[in-house]
Coordinates of C-alpha atoms in Angstrom, one line a residue:
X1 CA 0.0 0.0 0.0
X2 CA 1.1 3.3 -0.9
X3 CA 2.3 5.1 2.1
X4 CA 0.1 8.1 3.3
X5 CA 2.8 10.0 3.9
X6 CA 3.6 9.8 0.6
X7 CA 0.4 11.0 -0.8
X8 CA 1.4 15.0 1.8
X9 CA 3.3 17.6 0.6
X10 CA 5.5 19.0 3.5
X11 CA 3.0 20.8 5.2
X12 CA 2.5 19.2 8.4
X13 CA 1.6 19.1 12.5
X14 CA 2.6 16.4 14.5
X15 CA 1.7 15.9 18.3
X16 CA 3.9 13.2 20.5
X17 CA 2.6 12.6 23.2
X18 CA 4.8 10.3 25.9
X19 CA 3.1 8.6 29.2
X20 CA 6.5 8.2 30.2
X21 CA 9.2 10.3 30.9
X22 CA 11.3 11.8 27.8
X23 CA 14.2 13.1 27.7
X24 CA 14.5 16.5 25.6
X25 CA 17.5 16.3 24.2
X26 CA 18.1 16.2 20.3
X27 CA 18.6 12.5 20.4
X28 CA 15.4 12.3 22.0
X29 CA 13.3 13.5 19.4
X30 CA 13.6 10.6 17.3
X31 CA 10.7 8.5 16.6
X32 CA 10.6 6.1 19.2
X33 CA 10.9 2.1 18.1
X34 CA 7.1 0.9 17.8
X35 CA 5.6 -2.5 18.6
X36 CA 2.1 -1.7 18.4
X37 CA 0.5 0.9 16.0
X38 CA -2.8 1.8 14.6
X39 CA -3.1 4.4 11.5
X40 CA -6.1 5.8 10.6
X41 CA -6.1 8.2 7.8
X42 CA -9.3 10.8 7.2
X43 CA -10.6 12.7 4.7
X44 CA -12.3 15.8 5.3
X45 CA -14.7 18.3 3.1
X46 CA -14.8 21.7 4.2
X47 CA -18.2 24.1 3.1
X48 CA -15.8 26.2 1.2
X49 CA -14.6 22.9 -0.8
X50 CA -11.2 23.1 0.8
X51 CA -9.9 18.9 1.6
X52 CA -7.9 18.2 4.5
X53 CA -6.5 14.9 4.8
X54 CA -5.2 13.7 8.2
X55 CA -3.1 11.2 9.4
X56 CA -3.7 9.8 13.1
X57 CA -1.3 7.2 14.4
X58 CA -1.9 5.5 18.1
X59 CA 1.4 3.5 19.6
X60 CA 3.5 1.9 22.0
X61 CA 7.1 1.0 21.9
X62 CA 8.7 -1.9 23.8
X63 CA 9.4 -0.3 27.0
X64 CA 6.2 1.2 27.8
X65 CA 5.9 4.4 26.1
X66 CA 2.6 5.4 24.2
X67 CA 2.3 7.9 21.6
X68 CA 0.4 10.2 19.5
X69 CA 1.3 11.4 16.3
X70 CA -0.8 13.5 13.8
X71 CA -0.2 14.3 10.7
X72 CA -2.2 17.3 8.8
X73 CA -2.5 18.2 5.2
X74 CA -4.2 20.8 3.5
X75 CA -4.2 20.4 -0.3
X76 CA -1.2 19.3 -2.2
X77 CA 0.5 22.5 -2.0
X78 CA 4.4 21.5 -0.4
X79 CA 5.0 24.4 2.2
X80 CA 7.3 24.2 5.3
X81 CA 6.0 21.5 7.9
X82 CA 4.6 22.1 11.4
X83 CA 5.9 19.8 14.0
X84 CA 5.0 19.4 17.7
X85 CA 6.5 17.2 20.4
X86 CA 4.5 17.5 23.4
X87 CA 4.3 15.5 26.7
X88 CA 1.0 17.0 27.9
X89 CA -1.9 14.4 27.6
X90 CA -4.4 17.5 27.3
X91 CA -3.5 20.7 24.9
X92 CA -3.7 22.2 21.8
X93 CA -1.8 23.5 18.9
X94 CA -2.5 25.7 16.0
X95 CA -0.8 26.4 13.0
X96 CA -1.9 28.1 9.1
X97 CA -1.8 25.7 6.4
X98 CA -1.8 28.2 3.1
X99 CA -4.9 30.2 3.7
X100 CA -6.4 28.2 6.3
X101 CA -6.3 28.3 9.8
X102 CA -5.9 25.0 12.0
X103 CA -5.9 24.0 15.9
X104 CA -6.2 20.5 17.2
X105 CA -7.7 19.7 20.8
X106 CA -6.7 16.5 22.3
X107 CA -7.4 15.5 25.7
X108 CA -6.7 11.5 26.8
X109 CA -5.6 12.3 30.2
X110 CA -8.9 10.0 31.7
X111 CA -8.2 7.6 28.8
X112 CA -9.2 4.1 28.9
X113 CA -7.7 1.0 26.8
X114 CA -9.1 -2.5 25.8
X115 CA -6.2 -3.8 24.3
X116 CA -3.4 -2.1 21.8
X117 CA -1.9 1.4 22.1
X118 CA -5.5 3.3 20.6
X119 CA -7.8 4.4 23.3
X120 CA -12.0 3.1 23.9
X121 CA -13.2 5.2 25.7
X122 CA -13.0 8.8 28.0
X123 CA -10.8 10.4 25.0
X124 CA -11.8 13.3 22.3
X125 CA -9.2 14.5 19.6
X126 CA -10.2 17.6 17.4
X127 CA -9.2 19.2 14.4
X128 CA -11.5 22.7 13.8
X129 CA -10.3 24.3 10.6
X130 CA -11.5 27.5 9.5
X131 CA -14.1 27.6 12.4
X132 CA -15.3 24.3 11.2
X133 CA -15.0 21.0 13.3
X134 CA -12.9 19.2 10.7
X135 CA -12.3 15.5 12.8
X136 CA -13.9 14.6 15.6
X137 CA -12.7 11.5 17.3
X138 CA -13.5 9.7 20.7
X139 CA -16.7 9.7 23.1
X140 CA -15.8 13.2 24.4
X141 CA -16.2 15.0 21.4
X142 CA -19.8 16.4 22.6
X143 CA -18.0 17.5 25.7
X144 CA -15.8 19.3 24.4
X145 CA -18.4 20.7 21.1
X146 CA -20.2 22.3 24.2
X147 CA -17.3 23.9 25.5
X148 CA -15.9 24.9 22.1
X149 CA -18.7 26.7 20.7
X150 CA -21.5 24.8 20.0
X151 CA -22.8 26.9 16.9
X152 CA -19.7 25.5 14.7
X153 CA -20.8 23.8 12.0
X154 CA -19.2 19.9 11.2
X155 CA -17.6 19.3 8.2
X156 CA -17.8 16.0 6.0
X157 CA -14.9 13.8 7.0
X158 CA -14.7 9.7 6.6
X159 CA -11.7 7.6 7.2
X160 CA -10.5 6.4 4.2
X161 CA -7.9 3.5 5.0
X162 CA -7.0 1.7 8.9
X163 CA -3.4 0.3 8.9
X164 CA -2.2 -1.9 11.9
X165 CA 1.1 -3.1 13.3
X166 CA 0.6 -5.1 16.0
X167 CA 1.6 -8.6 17.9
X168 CA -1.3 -11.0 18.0
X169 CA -3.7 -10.8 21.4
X170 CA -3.7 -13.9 21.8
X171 CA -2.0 -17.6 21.5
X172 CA -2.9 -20.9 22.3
X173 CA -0.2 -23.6 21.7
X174 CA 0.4 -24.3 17.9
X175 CA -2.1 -21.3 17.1
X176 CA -1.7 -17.4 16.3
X177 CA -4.9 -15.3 16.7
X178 CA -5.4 -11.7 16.3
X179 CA -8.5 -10.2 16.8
X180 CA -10.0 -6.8 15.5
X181 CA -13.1 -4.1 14.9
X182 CA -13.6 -2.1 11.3
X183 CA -16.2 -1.1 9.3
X184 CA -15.4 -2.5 5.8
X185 CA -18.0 -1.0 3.8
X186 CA -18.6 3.0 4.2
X187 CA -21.3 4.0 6.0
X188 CA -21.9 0.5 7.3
X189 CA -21.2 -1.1 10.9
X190 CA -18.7 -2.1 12.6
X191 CA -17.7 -5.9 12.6
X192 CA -15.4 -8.1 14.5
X193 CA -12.8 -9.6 12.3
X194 CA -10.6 -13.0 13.6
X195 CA -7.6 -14.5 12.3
X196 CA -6.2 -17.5 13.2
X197 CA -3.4 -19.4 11.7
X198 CA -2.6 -22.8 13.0
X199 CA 0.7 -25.4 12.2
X200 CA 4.0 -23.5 11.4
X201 CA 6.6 -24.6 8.7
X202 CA 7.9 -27.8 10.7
X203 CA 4.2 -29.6 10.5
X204 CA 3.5 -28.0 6.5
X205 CA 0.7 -30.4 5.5
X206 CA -0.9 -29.2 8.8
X207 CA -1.3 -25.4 8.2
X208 CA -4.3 -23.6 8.1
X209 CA -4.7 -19.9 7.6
X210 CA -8.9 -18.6 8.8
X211 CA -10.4 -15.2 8.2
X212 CA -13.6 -14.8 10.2
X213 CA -16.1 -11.7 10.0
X214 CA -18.6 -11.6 12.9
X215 CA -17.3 -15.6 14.1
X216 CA -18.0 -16.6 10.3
X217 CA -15.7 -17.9 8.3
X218 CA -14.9 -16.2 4.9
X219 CA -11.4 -17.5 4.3
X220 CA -10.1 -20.9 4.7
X221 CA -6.7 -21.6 3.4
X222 CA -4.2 -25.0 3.6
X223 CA -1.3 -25.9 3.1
X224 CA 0.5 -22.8 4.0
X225 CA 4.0 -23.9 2.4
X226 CA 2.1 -23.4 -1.2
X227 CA -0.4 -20.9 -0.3
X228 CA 1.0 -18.0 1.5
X229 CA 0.0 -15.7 -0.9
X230 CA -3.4 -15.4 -2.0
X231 CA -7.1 -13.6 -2.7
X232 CA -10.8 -14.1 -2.3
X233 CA -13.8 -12.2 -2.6
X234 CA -15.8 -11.8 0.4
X235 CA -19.7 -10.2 0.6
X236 CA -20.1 -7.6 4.0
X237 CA -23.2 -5.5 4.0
X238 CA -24.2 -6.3 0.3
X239 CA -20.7 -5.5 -1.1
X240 CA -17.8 -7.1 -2.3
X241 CA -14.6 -6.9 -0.7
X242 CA -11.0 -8.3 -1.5
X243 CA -9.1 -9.7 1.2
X244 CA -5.3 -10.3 0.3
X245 CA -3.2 -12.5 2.6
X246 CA 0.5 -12.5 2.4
X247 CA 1.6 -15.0 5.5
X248 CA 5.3 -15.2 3.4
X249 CA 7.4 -13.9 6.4
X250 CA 5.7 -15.9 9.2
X251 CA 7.1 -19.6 7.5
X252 CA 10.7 -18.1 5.8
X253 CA 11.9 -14.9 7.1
X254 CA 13.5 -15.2 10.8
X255 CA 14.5 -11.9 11.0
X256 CA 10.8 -10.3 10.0
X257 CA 8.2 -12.8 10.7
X258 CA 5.4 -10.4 9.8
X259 CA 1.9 -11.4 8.1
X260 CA 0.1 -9.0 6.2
X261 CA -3.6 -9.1 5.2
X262 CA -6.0 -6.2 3.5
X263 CA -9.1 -5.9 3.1
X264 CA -10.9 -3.3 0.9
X265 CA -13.8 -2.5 -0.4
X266 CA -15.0 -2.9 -4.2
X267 CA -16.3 0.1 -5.7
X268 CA -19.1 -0.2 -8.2
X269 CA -16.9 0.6 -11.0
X270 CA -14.4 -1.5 -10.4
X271 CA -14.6 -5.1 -11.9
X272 CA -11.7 -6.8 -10.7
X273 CA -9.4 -7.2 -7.4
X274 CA -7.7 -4.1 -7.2
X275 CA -3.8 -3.5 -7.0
X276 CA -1.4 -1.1 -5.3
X277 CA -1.0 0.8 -7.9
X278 CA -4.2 1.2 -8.6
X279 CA -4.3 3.1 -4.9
X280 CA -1.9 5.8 -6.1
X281 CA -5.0 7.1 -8.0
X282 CA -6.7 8.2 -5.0
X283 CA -9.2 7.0 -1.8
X284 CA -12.0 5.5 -3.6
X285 CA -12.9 3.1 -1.1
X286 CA -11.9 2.3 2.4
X287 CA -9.1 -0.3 3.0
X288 CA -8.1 -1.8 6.3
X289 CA -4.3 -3.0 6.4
X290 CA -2.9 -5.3 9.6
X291 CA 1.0 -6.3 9.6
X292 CA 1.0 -8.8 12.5
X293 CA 4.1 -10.2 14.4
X294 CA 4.4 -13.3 14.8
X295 CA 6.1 -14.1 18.3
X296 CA 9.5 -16.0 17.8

């Protein structure tokens, strides 16, 4: 997948945000190293036509540390970046990006966690642009409307493609599972997707590789050894939707035993599974990418 920092121009805003203590010093401004991370990407409408496209990214590194980076880009003019590194868990930043002003609002000092570096619950993040509420993420967002200034109007905004790097939740002996939410068809709700891999390269006959939506299966695959790269169309919420699996690094890399598996939506003029370059063109549908780690 094309990276979405790839599709900015230089203008940017980033917020860090450490629950541990950071040092300040040059070398300390690096990007930490990540374990677990979950990048959502939006697209936003303004009234005035203007497009924003954002780039949220929840994550935890090995020792503890959990982070919040976004990323904010106004058009496809390249200007001089905006960058924040902040260890406040409740603030606010604003910047001009060309002719439009920008402040985000984040506040997930109460937040709470099920499982993985993004919060639940007791979180709001906000982006207003040009007196316009231009993202609105988390169940505090009303909160924080109220306080804000309740006349401002809300601007269109959808997220447009999920990525996630994570380790699996969960393991039983001779079995990887890893477990998540997305809605895979805009508009539509949100459903519980499994995936559970069984038998590793020393017992090959044995592999299996399971996709389940909502504890259905939609994706049974043996034989791992010969089939660790692969497609199928699946049906969610009346539309079709490719799921790619590419489960290459978990039987013959040992230095990167990472899985990857996407699913995205079919739009109604497109015929056939889609490709990466075909995603260079633009967000027509949303995709959910997860890279998971397989332990060693």
């Amino acid at each position: 997948m094309r990276d979405f920092v790839g599709c900015l121009a230089n203008q940017a805003a980033m917020v860090a945000e450490a629950t541990c203590s950071v040092n300040t010093s040059a070398s300390a401004m690096a990007e930490p190293t990540v374990q677990d991370a979950i990048t959502c990407f939006y697209r936003t409408v303004l009234s005035s036509g203007k497009e924003l496209f954002t780039q949220v990214v929840w994550s935890a590194n090995q020792v503890g540390g959990a982070f919040l980076s976004i990323t904010v880009q106004y058009g496809i003019s390249p200007s001089k970046p905006h960058a924040y590194l902040v260890r406040k868990k409740k603030g606010r930043r604003s910047f001009a990006a060309g002719d439009t002003a920008i402040s985000l609002h984040w506040d997930t000092s109460a937040a709470a966690y099920e499982s993985g570096p993004e919060p639940s619950k007791a979180f709001y993040l906000a982006i207003v642009a040009d007196s316009e509420f231009a993202l609105l993420l988390g169940d505090m967002c009303g909160r924080f409307i109220e306080h804000f200034g309740a006349t401002h109007p809300i601007a269109a905004f959808s997220m447009v493609s999920r990525r996630e790097q994570v380790s699996p939740r969960e393991q039983v002996p001779g079995e990887t599972l890893y477990s998540t939410k997305a809605a895979l068809v805009d508009g539509g709700k949100e459903h519980e997707i499994m995936i559970r891999c069984k038998g590793d390269e020393l017992n090959a006959k044995e592999s299996e590789l399971y996709v389940e939506v909502d504890k259905k299966e939609v994706v049974s695959v043996r034989r791992l050894r010969w089939n660790f790269r692969g497609n199928q169309a699946i049906f969610v919420d009346g539309s079709t939707v490719d799921v790619m699996w590419d489960v290459h690094g978990w039987w013959f890399c040992e230095s990167s035993r990472c899985a990857m598996f996407t699913f995205r939506r079919r739009s109604a003029m497109e015929s056939r599974l889609w490709l990466d370059g075909d995603l260079e063109q633009g967000f027509s549908a949303f995709s959910l990418l997860i890279h998971v780690f397989k332990n060693q």
